[in-house]
């Protein structure tokens, strides 16, 4: 398991339940996953050679990550070096580097925002001329909305380009045309080049600087009819275009008021942010087990992939303004008892410590907990999740 943080911890536990022996790798000796793995190795996973050496020493049968986009190319490279199943370095690059991704999608005629790549301030005018405003600026290879900005003018680009470039390991950024609309997030499984789309859910986002943060997921999507079919086709086409033959995909698309459906990005991993929980509660599919079987080159039977049921649900993330949490330094955090007892609530967590400061939501990482609620309809599930979220007791000074 490449990376052994909070997200990987649960996957490591699941792998052990399935009878596997797990070697966890993380540069942080205190990473929670290392403690639950059979073997924990303190290694910085950006060092492909070192991770490969760990894999060879333990004679591993498979290598994978969960939720960590930066680990995706590392996993692919280690798999290639050790002759293990993997998605391949080229697909891993196309699915983690936004410029490479856009070029590949363009080659295949998949609908997406206009885009331009840039490495320096000298290229900013040409880039913005090509794309127009409003635009979005992002690091070419980062994630979790780090270094993502809305751009209304050349001045905005001047102001934020440095921050975006700094977030990129390769010092590259991308500007894209900004598209309004409803964002849909998908969960898909590719097996031998066949893509199965398990869920498509609404990703609702706050206005303002946190415009990219998924602060609510709603399943099933509120989109229907032809628009929904078009979105499904676009996500599947994007996964094929990027060359993912065996793996889990996390496509993100925006359906605009003009009816256009454009690909934001497609990640080649189980997403963070409770999307694996969404698959479990909404359709009864265990993405972690699928990912483990793919990594080991085992057959993934239809029973594991096909939705078992369709359960409407909502995931409400706990964020500060404009969410339910207050901003400021935390004095105390109450228990989740009332939240968990609320009708329809199936899961909730809070990651907050007294003494830390809650800020207005800007990044994925500003989501400090979540509530998952189910109901007979998606709208009712959302009402329940929102009402339950308001029962969280956090006192700030
Ligand atoms: N071109 C765009 N138009 C409108 N919104 C966008 C655009 N690109 C990104 N966003 C918003 O920002 C979020 C993060 O962008 P994304 O490219 O997925 O970066 P990250 O790798 O940080 O997740 C998207 O999920 C979407 O909500
Ligand atoms: Mg994204």
mmCIF file of N, CA and C in Angstrom, residues 279-353:
data_model
loop_
_atom_site.group_PDB
_atom_site.id
_atom_site.type_symbol
_atom_site.label_atom_id
_atom_site.label_comp_id
_atom_site.label_asym_id
_atom_site.label_seq_id
_atom_site.Cartn_x
_atom_site.Cartn_y
_atom_site.Cartn_z
ATOM 1 N N UNK A 279 -20.268 4.465 -2.582
ATOM 2 C CA UNK A 279 -20.493 3.235 -3.357
ATOM 3 C C UNK A 279 -21.068 2.132 -2.466
ATOM 4 N N UNK A 280 -20.576 2.052 -1.250
ATOM 5 C CA UNK A 280 -21.014 1.002 -0.326
ATOM 6 C C UNK A 280 -22.481 1.208 0.072
ATOM 7 N N UNK A 281 -22.811 2.428 0.508
ATOM 8 C CA UNK A 281 -24.178 2.678 0.979
ATOM 9 C C UNK A 281 -25.184 2.806 -0.165
ATOM 10 N N UNK A 282 -24.776 3.386 -1.287
ATOM 11 C CA UNK A 282 -25.733 3.685 -2.357
ATOM 12 C C UNK A 282 -26.000 2.484 -3.262
ATOM 13 N N UNK A 283 -24.958 1.687 -3.542
ATOM 14 C CA UNK A 283 -25.167 0.566 -4.468
ATOM 15 C C UNK A 283 -24.596 -0.755 -3.952
ATOM 16 N N UNK A 284 -24.065 -0.745 -2.735
ATOM 17 C CA UNK A 284 -23.595 -1.995 -2.129
ATOM 18 C C UNK A 284 -22.344 -2.565 -2.784
ATOM 19 N N UNK A 285 -21.496 -1.691 -3.336
ATOM 20 C CA UNK A 285 -20.272 -2.162 -3.984
ATOM 21 C C UNK A 285 -19.053 -1.763 -3.134
ATOM 22 N N UNK A 286 -18.159 -2.721 -2.937
ATOM 23 C CA UNK A 286 -16.951 -2.485 -2.144
ATOM 24 C C UNK A 286 -15.775 -2.174 -3.081
ATOM 25 N N UNK A 287 -15.508 -0.893 -3.269
ATOM 26 C CA UNK A 287 -14.454 -0.489 -4.209
ATOM 27 C C UNK A 287 -13.081 -0.964 -3.765
ATOM 28 N N UNK A 288 -12.894 -1.034 -2.458
ATOM 29 C CA UNK A 288 -11.569 -1.442 -1.961
ATOM 30 C C UNK A 288 -11.284 -2.894 -2.350
ATOM 31 N N UNK A 289 -12.273 -3.738 -2.195
ATOM 32 C CA UNK A 289 -12.062 -5.138 -2.580
ATOM 33 C C UNK A 289 -11.782 -5.247 -4.091
ATOM 34 N N UNK A 290 -12.514 -4.452 -4.877
ATOM 35 C CA UNK A 290 -12.276 -4.466 -6.330
ATOM 36 C C UNK A 290 -10.855 -4.000 -6.637
ATOM 37 N N UNK A 291 -10.443 -2.907 -5.982
ATOM 38 C CA UNK A 291 -9.099 -2.368 -6.236
ATOM 39 C C UNK A 291 -8.028 -3.385 -5.845
ATOM 40 N N UNK A 292 -8.241 -4.082 -4.739
ATOM 41 C CA UNK A 292 -7.266 -5.093 -4.298
ATOM 42 C C UNK A 292 -7.176 -6.231 -5.315
ATOM 43 N N UNK A 293 -8.318 -6.680 -5.802
ATOM 44 C CA UNK A 293 -8.304 -7.788 -6.772
ATOM 45 C C UNK A 293 -7.636 -7.358 -8.080
ATOM 46 N N UNK A 294 -7.922 -6.118 -8.514
ATOM 47 C CA UNK A 294 -7.281 -5.622 -9.738
ATOM 48 C C UNK A 294 -5.764 -5.549 -9.545
ATOM 49 N N UNK A 295 -5.352 -5.079 -8.376
ATOM 50 C CA UNK A 295 -3.911 -4.927 -8.116
ATOM 51 C C UNK A 295 -3.206 -6.283 -8.082
ATOM 52 N N UNK A 296 -3.937 -7.307 -7.695
ATOM 53 C CA UNK A 296 -3.336 -8.642 -7.610
ATOM 54 C C UNK A 296 -3.499 -9.414 -8.915
ATOM 55 N N UNK A 297 -4.194 -8.801 -9.876
ATOM 56 C CA UNK A 297 -4.415 -9.486 -11.151
ATOM 57 C C UNK A 297 -5.427 -10.612 -11.039
ATOM 58 N N UNK A 298 -6.245 -10.574 -9.988
ATOM 59 C CA UNK A 298 -7.284 -11.596 -9.837
ATOM 60 C C UNK A 298 -8.504 -11.198 -10.650
ATOM 61 N N UNK A 299 -9.287 -12.175 -10.996
ATOM 62 C CA UNK A 299 -10.523 -11.899 -11.705
ATOM 63 C C UNK A 299 -11.441 -11.074 -10.798
ATOM 64 N N UNK A 300 -12.153 -10.112 -11.382
ATOM 65 C CA UNK A 300 -13.136 -9.347 -10.609
ATOM 66 C C UNK A 300 -14.513 -9.749 -11.124
ATOM 67 N N UNK A 301 -15.186 -10.624 -10.381
ATOM 68 C CA UNK A 301 -16.463 -11.143 -10.896
ATOM 69 C C UNK A 301 -17.543 -10.060 -10.946
ATOM 70 N N UNK A 302 -18.506 -10.257 -11.841
ATOM 71 C CA UNK A 302 -19.610 -9.306 -11.999
ATOM 72 C C UNK A 302 -20.310 -9.015 -10.674
ATOM 73 N N UNK A 303 -20.438 -10.044 -9.837
ATOM 74 C CA UNK A 303 -21.164 -9.857 -8.568
ATOM 75 C C UNK A 303 -20.531 -8.758 -7.728
ATOM 76 N N UNK A 304 -19.206 -8.597 -7.862
ATOM 77 C CA UNK A 304 -18.542 -7.569 -7.044
ATOM 78 C C UNK A 304 -18.766 -6.175 -7.604
ATOM 79 N N UNK A 305 -19.017 -6.101 -8.921
ATOM 80 C CA UNK A 305 -19.054 -4.804 -9.600
ATOM 81 C C UNK A 305 -20.483 -4.284 -9.788
ATOM 82 N N UNK A 306 -21.415 -5.180 -10.049
ATOM 83 C CA UNK A 306 -22.784 -4.757 -10.325
ATOM 84 C C UNK A 306 -23.451 -4.189 -9.091
ATOM 85 N N UNK A 307 -24.152 -3.050 -9.246
ATOM 86 C CA UNK A 307 -24.907 -2.494 -8.126
ATOM 87 C C UNK A 307 -25.859 -3.543 -7.531
ATOM 88 N N UNK A 308 -25.872 -3.652 -6.214
ATOM 89 C CA UNK A 308 -26.720 -4.628 -5.520
ATOM 90 C C UNK A 308 -28.105 -4.053 -5.252
ATOM 91 N N UNK A 309 -28.167 -2.722 -5.156
ATOM 92 C CA UNK A 309 -29.427 -2.016 -4.888
ATOM 93 C C UNK A 309 -29.185 -0.552 -5.219
ATOM 94 N N UNK A 310 -30.228 0.259 -5.125
ATOM 95 C CA UNK A 310 -30.084 1.697 -5.353
ATOM 96 C C UNK A 310 -30.675 2.416 -4.157
ATOM 97 N N UNK A 311 -29.820 2.931 -3.320
ATOM 98 C CA UNK A 311 -30.252 3.579 -2.091
ATOM 99 C C UNK A 311 -29.947 5.084 -2.169
ATOM 100 N N UNK A 312 -30.979 5.934 -2.281
ATOM 101 C CA UNK A 312 -30.704 7.369 -2.296
ATOM 102 C C UNK A 312 -29.953 7.796 -1.032
ATOM 103 N N UNK A 313 -28.978 8.671 -1.204
ATOM 104 C CA UNK A 313 -28.240 9.154 -0.025
ATOM 105 C C UNK A 313 -27.650 10.524 -0.270
ATOM 106 N N UNK A 314 -27.254 11.145 0.831
ATOM 107 C CA UNK A 314 -26.557 12.425 0.755
ATOM 108 C C UNK A 314 -25.385 12.395 1.716
ATOM 109 N N UNK A 315 -24.282 12.950 1.269
ATOM 110 C CA UNK A 315 -23.133 13.132 2.154
ATOM 111 C C UNK A 315 -22.955 14.632 2.333
ATOM 112 N N UNK A 316 -23.046 15.072 3.555
ATOM 113 C CA UNK A 316 -22.858 16.497 3.844
ATOM 114 C C UNK A 316 -21.535 16.642 4.581
ATOM 115 N N UNK A 317 -20.620 17.399 4.014
ATOM 116 C CA UNK A 317 -19.340 17.604 4.693
ATOM 117 C C UNK A 317 -19.459 18.735 5.695
ATOM 118 N N UNK A 318 -18.711 18.582 6.758
ATOM 119 C CA UNK A 318 -18.737 19.608 7.795
ATOM 120 C C UNK A 318 -17.625 20.601 7.502
ATOM 121 N N UNK A 319 -18.043 21.773 7.119
ATOM 122 C CA UNK A 319 -17.086 22.837 6.812
ATOM 123 C C UNK A 319 -17.548 24.095 7.508
ATOM 124 N N UNK A 320 -16.626 25.054 7.595
ATOM 125 C CA UNK A 320 -17.024 26.367 8.101
ATOM 126 C C UNK A 320 -17.684 27.133 6.967
ATOM 127 N N UNK A 321 -17.970 28.362 7.216
ATOM 128 C CA UNK A 321 -18.669 29.271 6.329
ATOM 129 C C UNK A 321 -18.379 28.974 4.857
ATOM 130 N N UNK A 322 -19.362 28.758 4.010
ATOM 131 C CA UNK A 322 -20.793 28.838 4.322
ATOM 132 C C UNK A 322 -21.406 27.528 4.847
ATOM 133 N N UNK A 323 -20.636 26.658 5.459
ATOM 134 C CA UNK A 323 -21.164 25.422 6.032
ATOM 135 C C UNK A 323 -21.562 25.586 7.489
ATOM 136 N N UNK A 324 -21.894 24.474 8.178
ATOM 137 C CA UNK A 324 -22.444 24.561 9.528
ATOM 138 C C UNK A 324 -21.426 24.832 10.643
ATOM 139 N N UNK A 325 -20.122 24.646 10.390
ATOM 140 C CA UNK A 325 -19.156 24.843 11.484
ATOM 141 C C UNK A 325 -18.829 26.324 11.646
ATOM 142 N N UNK A 326 -18.529 26.741 12.878
ATOM 143 C CA UNK A 326 -18.110 28.127 13.088
ATOM 144 C C UNK A 326 -16.643 28.286 12.672
ATOM 145 N N UNK A 327 -16.193 29.496 12.393
ATOM 146 C CA UNK A 327 -14.762 29.719 12.152
ATOM 147 C C UNK A 327 -14.133 30.194 13.456
ATOM 148 N N UNK A 328 -12.851 29.866 13.627
ATOM 149 C CA UNK A 328 -12.141 30.313 14.818
ATOM 150 C C UNK A 328 -11.388 29.168 15.469
ATOM 151 N N UNK A 329 -10.767 29.492 16.613
ATOM 152 C CA UNK A 329 -9.976 28.489 17.331
ATOM 153 C C UNK A 329 -10.908 27.607 18.146
ATOM 154 N N UNK A 330 -10.720 26.290 18.028
ATOM 155 C CA UNK A 330 -11.645 25.355 18.667
ATOM 156 C C UNK A 330 -11.362 25.227 20.153
ATOM 157 N N UNK A 331 -12.423 25.400 20.950
ATOM 158 C CA UNK A 331 -12.308 25.228 22.394
ATOM 159 C C UNK A 331 -12.749 23.811 22.766
ATOM 160 N N UNK A 332 -13.883 23.385 22.205
ATOM 161 C CA UNK A 332 -14.331 22.038 22.526
ATOM 162 C C UNK A 332 -15.128 21.435 21.377
ATOM 163 N N UNK A 333 -15.082 20.120 21.309
ATOM 164 C CA UNK A 333 -15.808 19.377 20.273
ATOM 165 C C UNK A 333 -16.709 18.372 20.996
ATOM 166 N N UNK A 334 -18.014 18.488 20.774
ATOM 167 C CA UNK A 334 -18.956 17.591 21.440
ATOM 168 C C UNK A 334 -18.988 16.216 20.782
ATOM 169 N N UNK A 335 -19.764 15.320 21.335
ATOM 170 C CA UNK A 335 -19.826 13.967 20.776
ATOM 171 C C UNK A 335 -20.774 13.953 19.575
ATOM 172 N N UNK A 336 -20.663 12.891 18.783
ATOM 173 C CA UNK A 336 -21.499 12.771 17.589
ATOM 174 C C UNK A 336 -22.768 11.962 17.866
ATOM 175 N N UNK A 337 -23.005 11.676 19.142
ATOM 176 C CA UNK A 337 -24.117 10.802 19.515
ATOM 177 C C UNK A 337 -25.446 11.238 18.900
ATOM 178 N N UNK A 338 -25.758 12.528 19.048
ATOM 179 C CA UNK A 338 -27.044 13.039 18.540
ATOM 180 C C UNK A 338 -27.094 12.935 17.015
ATOM 181 N N UNK A 339 -25.960 13.218 16.392
ATOM 182 C CA UNK A 339 -25.901 13.162 14.921
ATOM 183 C C UNK A 339 -26.161 11.733 14.445
ATOM 184 N N UNK A 340 -25.490 10.783 15.078
ATOM 185 C CA UNK A 340 -25.613 9.381 14.664
ATOM 186 C C UNK A 340 -26.996 8.812 14.954
ATOM 187 N N UNK A 341 -27.690 9.430 15.942
ATOM 188 C CA UNK A 341 -29.025 8.933 16.294
ATOM 189 C C UNK A 341 -30.108 9.541 15.401
ATOM 190 N N UNK A 342 -29.735 10.518 14.591
ATOM 191 C CA UNK A 342 -30.716 11.211 13.754
ATOM 192 C C UNK A 342 -31.273 10.247 12.698
ATOM 193 N N UNK A 343 -32.582 10.327 12.377
ATOM 194 C CA UNK A 343 -33.174 9.394 11.408
ATOM 195 C C UNK A 343 -32.408 9.370 10.083
ATOM 196 N N UNK A 344 -32.097 8.182 9.628
ATOM 197 C CA UNK A 344 -31.465 8.026 8.323
ATOM 198 C C UNK A 344 -29.949 8.116 8.319
ATOM 199 N N UNK A 345 -29.363 8.601 9.414
ATOM 200 C CA UNK A 345 -27.903 8.764 9.413
ATOM 201 C C UNK A 345 -27.241 7.392 9.540
ATOM 202 N N UNK A 346 -26.359 7.069 8.588
ATOM 203 C CA UNK A 346 -25.707 5.755 8.599
ATOM 204 C C UNK A 346 -24.228 5.844 8.952
ATOM 205 N N UNK A 347 -23.672 7.042 8.919
ATOM 206 C CA UNK A 347 -22.244 7.179 9.188
ATOM 207 C C UNK A 347 -21.937 8.660 9.397
ATOM 208 N N UNK A 348 -21.043 8.952 10.343
ATOM 209 C CA UNK A 348 -20.615 10.343 10.546
ATOM 210 C C UNK A 348 -19.265 10.340 11.234
ATOM 211 N N UNK A 349 -18.462 11.329 10.923
ATOM 212 C CA UNK A 349 -17.147 11.458 11.563
ATOM 213 C C UNK A 349 -16.811 12.936 11.640
ATOM 214 N N UNK A 350 -15.931 13.247 12.564
ATOM 215 C CA UNK A 350 -15.487 14.618 12.743
ATOM 216 C C UNK A 350 -13.987 14.561 12.971
ATOM 217 N N UNK A 351 -13.214 15.314 12.187
ATOM 218 C CA UNK A 351 -11.777 15.314 12.461
ATOM 219 C C UNK A 351 -11.370 16.708 12.910
ATOM 220 N N UNK A 352 -11.518 16.963 14.165
ATOM 221 C CA UNK A 352 -11.189 18.272 14.723
ATOM 222 C C UNK A 352 -10.552 18.075 16.084
ATOM 223 N N UNK A 353 -9.570 18.897 16.394
ATOM 224 C CA UNK A 353 -8.925 18.837 17.705
ATOM 225 C C UNK A 353 -9.032 20.205 18.360
#
